[in-house]
Short mmCIF file of C-alpha atoms and ligand atoms in Angstrom, two decimals:
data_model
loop_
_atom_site.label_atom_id
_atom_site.label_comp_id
_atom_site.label_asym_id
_atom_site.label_seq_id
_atom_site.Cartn_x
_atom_site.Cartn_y
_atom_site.Cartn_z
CA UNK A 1 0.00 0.00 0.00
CA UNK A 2 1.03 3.89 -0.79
CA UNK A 3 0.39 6.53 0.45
CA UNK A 4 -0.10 10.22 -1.19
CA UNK A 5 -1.04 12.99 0.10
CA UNK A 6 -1.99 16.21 -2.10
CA UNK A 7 -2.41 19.77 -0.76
CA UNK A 8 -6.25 20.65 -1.85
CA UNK A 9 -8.93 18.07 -2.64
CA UNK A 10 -8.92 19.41 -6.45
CA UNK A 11 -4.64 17.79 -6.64
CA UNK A 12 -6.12 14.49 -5.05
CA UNK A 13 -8.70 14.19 -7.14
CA UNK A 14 -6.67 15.54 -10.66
CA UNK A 15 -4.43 12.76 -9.66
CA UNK A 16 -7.14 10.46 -8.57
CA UNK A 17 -8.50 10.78 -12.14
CA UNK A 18 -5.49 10.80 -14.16
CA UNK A 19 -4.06 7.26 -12.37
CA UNK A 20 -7.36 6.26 -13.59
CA UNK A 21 -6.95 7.18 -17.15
CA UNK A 22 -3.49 6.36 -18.22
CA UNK A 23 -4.58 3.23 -16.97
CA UNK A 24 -6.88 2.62 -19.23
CA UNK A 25 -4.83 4.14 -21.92
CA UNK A 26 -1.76 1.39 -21.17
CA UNK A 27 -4.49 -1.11 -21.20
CA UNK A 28 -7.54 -0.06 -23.33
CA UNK A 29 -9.88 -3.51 -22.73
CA UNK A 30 -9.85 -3.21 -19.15
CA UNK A 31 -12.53 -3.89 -16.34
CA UNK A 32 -12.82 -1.02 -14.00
CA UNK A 33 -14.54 -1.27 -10.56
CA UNK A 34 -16.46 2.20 -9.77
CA UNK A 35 -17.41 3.83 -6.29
CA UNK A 36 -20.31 6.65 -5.87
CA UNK A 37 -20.55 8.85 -3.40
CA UNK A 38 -20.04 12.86 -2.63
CA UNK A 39 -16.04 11.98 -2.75
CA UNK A 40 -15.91 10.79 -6.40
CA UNK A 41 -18.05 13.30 -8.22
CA UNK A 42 -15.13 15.68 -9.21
CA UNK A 43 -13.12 12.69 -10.15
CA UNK A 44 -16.04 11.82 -12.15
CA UNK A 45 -15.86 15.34 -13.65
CA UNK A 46 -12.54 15.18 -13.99
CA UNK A 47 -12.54 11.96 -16.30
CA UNK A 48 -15.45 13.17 -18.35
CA UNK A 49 -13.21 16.29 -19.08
CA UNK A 50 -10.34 13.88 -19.68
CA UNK A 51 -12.58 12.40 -22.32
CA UNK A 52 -13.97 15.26 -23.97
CA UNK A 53 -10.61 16.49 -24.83
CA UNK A 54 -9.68 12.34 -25.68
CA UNK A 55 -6.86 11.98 -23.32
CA UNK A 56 -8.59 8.69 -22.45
CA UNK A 57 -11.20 6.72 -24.07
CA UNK A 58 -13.98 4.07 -22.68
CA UNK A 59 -14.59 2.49 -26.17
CA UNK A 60 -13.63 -1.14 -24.76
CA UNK A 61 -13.64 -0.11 -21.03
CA UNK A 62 -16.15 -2.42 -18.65
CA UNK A 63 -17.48 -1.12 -15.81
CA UNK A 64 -18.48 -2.69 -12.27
CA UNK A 65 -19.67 -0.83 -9.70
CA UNK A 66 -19.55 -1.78 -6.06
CA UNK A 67 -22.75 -1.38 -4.96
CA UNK A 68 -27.21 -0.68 -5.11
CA UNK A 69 -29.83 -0.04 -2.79
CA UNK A 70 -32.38 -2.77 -2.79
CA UNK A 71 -35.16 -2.39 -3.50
CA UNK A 72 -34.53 1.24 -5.97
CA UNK A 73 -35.15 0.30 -9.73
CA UNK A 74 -32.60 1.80 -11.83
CA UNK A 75 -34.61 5.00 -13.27
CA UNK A 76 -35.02 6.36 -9.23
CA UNK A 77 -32.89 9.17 -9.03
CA UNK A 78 -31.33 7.88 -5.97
CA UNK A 79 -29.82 4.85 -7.14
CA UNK A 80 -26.63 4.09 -8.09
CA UNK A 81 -26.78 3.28 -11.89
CA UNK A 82 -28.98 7.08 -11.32
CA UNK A 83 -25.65 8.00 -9.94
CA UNK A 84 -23.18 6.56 -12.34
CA UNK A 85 -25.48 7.72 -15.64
CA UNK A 86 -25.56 11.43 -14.17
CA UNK A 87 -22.18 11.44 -12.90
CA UNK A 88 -20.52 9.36 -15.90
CA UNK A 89 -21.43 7.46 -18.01
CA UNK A 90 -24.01 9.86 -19.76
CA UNK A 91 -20.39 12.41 -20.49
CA UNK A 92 -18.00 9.92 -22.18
CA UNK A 93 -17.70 7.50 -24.92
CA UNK A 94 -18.66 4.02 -22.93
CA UNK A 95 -20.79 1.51 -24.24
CA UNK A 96 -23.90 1.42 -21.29
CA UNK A 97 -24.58 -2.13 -22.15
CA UNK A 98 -20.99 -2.75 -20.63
CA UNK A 99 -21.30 -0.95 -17.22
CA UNK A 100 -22.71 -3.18 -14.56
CA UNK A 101 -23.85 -2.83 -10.98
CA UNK A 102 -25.90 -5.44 -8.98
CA UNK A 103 -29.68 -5.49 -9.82
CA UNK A 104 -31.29 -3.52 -6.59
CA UNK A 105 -35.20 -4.88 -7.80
CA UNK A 106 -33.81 -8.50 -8.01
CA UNK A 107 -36.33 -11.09 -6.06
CA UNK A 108 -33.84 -13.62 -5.12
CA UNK A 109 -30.74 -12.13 -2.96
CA UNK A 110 -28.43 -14.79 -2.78
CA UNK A 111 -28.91 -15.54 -6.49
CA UNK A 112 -27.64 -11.90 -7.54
CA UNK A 113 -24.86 -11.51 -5.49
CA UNK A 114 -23.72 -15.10 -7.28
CA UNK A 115 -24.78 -13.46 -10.46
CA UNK A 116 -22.55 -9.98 -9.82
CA UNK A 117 -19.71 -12.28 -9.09
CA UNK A 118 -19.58 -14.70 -11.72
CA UNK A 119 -20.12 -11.47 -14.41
CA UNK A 120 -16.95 -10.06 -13.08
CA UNK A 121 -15.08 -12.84 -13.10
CA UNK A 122 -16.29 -13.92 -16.94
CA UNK A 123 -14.87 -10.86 -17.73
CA UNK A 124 -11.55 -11.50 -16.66
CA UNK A 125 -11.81 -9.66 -13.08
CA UNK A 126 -10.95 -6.36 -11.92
CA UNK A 127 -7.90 -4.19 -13.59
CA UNK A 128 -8.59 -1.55 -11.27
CA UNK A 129 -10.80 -0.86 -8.43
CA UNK A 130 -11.85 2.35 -7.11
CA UNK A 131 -12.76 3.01 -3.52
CA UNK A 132 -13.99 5.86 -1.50
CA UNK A 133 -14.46 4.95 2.47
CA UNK A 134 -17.31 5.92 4.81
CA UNK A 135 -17.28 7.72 7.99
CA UNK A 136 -17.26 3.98 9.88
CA UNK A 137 -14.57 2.59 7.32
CA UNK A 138 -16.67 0.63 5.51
CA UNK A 139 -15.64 0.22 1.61
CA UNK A 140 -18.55 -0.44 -0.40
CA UNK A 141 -21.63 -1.08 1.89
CA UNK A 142 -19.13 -3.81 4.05
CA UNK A 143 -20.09 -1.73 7.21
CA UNK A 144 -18.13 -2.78 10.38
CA UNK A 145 -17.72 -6.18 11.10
CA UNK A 146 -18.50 -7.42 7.70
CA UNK A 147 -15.81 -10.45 6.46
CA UNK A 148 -12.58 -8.75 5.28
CA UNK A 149 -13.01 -12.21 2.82
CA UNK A 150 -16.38 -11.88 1.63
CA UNK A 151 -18.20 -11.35 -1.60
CA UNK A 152 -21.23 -10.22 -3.23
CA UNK A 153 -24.51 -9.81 -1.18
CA UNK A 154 -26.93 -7.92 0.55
CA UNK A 155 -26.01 -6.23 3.93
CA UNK A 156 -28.02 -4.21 6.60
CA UNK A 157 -26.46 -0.73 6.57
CA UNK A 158 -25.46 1.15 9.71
CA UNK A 159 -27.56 3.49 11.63
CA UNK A 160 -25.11 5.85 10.71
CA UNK A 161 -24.68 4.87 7.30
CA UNK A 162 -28.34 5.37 6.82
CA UNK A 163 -27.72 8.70 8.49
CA UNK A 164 -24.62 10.38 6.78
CA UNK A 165 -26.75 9.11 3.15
CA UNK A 166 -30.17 9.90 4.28
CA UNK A 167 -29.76 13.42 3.27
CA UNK A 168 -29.74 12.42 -0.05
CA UNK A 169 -33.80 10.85 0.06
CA UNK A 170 -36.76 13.12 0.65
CA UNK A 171 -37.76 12.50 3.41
CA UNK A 172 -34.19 10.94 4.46
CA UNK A 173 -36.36 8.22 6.33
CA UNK A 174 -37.36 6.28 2.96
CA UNK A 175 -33.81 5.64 2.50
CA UNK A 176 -33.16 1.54 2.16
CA UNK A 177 -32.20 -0.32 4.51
CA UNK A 178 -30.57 -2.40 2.76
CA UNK A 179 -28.11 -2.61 -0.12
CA UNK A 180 -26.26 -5.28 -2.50
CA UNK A 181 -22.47 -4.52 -1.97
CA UNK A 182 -19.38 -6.42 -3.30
CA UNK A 183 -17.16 -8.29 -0.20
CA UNK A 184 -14.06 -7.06 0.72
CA UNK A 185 -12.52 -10.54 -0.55
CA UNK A 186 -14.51 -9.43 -4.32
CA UNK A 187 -12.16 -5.88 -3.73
CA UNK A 188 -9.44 -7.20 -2.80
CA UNK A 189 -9.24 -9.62 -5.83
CA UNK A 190 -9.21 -6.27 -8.10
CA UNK A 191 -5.55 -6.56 -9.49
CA UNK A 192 -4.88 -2.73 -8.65
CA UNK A 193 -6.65 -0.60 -5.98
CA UNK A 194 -7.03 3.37 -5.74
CA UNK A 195 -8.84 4.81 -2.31
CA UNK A 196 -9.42 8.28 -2.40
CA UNK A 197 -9.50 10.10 1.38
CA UNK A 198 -10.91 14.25 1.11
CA UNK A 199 -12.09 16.39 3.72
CA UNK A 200 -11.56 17.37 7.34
CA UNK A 201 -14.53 14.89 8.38
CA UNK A 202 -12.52 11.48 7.00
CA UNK A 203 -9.31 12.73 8.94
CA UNK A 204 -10.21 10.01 12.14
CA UNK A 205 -11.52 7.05 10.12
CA UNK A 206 -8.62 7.47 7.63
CA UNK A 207 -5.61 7.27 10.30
CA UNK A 208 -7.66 4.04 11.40
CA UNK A 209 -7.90 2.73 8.25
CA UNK A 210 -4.22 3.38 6.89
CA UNK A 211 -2.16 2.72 10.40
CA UNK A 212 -4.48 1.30 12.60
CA UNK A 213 -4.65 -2.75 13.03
CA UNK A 214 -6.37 -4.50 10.18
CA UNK A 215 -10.29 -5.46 11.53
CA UNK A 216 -13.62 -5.87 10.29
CA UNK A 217 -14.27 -2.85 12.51
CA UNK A 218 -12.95 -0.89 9.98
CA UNK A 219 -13.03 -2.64 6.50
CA UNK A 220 -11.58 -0.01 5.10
CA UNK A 221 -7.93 -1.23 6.52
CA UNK A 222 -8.20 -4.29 3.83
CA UNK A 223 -6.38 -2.38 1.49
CA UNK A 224 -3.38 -2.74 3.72
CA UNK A 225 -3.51 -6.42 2.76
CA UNK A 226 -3.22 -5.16 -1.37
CA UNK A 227 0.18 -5.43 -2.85
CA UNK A 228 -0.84 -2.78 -5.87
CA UNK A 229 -2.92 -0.25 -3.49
CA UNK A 230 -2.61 3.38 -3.97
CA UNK A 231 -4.36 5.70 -1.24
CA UNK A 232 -4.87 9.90 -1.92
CA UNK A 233 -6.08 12.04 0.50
CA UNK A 234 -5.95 15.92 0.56
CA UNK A 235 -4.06 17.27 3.73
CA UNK A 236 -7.15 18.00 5.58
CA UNK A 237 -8.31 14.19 5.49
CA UNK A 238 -4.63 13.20 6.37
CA UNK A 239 -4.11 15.24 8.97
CA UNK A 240 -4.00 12.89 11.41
CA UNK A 241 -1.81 10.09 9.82
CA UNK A 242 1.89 9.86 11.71
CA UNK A 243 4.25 8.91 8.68
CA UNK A 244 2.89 11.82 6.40
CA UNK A 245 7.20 12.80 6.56
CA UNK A 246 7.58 9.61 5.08
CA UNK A 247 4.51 9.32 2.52
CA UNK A 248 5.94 13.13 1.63
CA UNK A 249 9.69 11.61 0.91
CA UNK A 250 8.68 8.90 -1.22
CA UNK A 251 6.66 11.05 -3.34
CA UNK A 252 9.46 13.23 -4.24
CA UNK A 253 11.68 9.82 -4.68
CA UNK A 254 9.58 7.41 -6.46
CA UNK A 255 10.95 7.66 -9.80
CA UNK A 256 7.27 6.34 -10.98
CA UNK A 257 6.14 9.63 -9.86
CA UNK A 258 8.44 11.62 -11.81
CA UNK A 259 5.55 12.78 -14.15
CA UNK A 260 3.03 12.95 -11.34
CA UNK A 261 4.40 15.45 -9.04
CA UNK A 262 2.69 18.54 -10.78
CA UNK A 263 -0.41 17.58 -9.07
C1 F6R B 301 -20.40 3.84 -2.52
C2 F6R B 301 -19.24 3.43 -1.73
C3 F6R B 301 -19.09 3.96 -0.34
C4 F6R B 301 -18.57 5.39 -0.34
C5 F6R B 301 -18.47 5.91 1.07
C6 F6R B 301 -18.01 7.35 1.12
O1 F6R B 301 -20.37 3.23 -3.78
O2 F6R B 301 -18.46 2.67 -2.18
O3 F6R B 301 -18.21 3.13 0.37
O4 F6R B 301 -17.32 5.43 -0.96
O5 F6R B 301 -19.71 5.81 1.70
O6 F6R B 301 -19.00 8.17 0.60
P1 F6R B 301 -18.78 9.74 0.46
O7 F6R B 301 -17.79 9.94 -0.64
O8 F6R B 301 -20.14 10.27 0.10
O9 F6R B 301 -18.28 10.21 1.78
#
């Protein structure tokens, strides 16, 4: 696992987006796992801009995302393939019929989550997977104390999950309850990961997460077990890690940041 850390949000999420693209431009057929949330708007921004001016291009790119709410069909504005369209995939040049994310109206739970898995691994698994974490270090929907080995399936979400997203639902009450979420163990398959860390609020969870022991508590700290993990925050959301000196000097020394460091 490595650590950035970028002065404003805006740097970590530039870089956030442009790890993200040259990716995909070294390896144009490649299967890239997708987060939502308030944190990865701007890098969604960022990539459609990428696009527009064809820096990067989705032609053969295939999309999974981590998670849906069950029980929201895809056309309510709240759910996550809402999400993704808005955000995404409406801006840039991917083919919708290859962006997936579980089926939040399907009847038979256990069925889907087997579904979501065996699609991702038909497609030859996960180049890349991007993660955002939650207030209570979950990654995905895995709220605290969900298996740092598990995969694909519904989960209860947090009283505090359903909190921190209820202000997204009018009236925040009718949020779900529930949600279909990849495991940690479907993450941690992803050949690469990139967690992006922003704001003031994440500061706590984050130092938990990155330095803290490695627990279901917090299933964020799983990507400490990922030999090809790359974490960005913005100095407000790392203000509270201990190494930052050390995160600091290998930035300037990795010579595979040489063409980075602008950001
Ligand atoms: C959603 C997801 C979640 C979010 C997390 C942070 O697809 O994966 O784990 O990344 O809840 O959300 P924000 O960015 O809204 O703080």
């Amino acid at each position: 696992m490595e650590v950035i850390v970028r002065k404003t949000t805006g740097d970590a999420v530039n870089l956030t987006a442009q790890l993200i693209a040259d990716a995909i431009c070294a390896k144009p057929r490649f299967n890239l796992g997708l987060a939502t949330g308030g944190t990865m708007e701007a890098v969604y921004a960022r990539i459609a801009a990428l696009n527009a001016e064809k820096k990067v291009s989705f032609a053969k790119v295939t999309t999974f995302n981590l998670d849906e709410y069950i029980g929201l069909p895809p056309e309510d504005v709240n759910s996550y393939r809402y999400y993704m369209n808005f955000h995404l995939f409406d801006h840039v040049d991917i083919n919708k019929k290859n962006t997936h994310l579980p089926d939040g109206m399907a009847k038979d739970e256990e069925a889907e989550g087997i579904r979501y898995e065996k699609a991702i691994k038909k497609a030859g698994g996960l180049d890349l997977q991007l993660l955002g974490i939650g207030h209570d270090g979950h990654i995905g929907f895995n709220e605290p104390m969900s298996s740092l080995t598990g995969r694909t399936r519904s989960k209860c979400l947090t009283p505090n999950t359903l909190e921190v997203n209820g202000k997204y639902f009018n009236p925040p009450e009718s949020m779900p309850k529930r949600a279909f979420t990849m495991g940690v163990g479907t993450i941690l398959d992803a050949r690469s990961i990139i967690m992006l860390i922003t704001g003031a609020s994440k500061a706590d969870i984050a130092a938990q997460a990155l330095e803290g022991p490695l627990c279901s508590m917090v299933t964020g700290s799983a990507v400490q077990l990922h030999r090809n993990a790359v974490v960005i925050l913005d100095e407000a959301a790392a203000a509270k890690l201990t190494l930052k000196d050390y995160y600091n000097f290998i930035w300037e020394n990795e010579p595979k940041w040489d063409k980075y460091r602008h950001f």
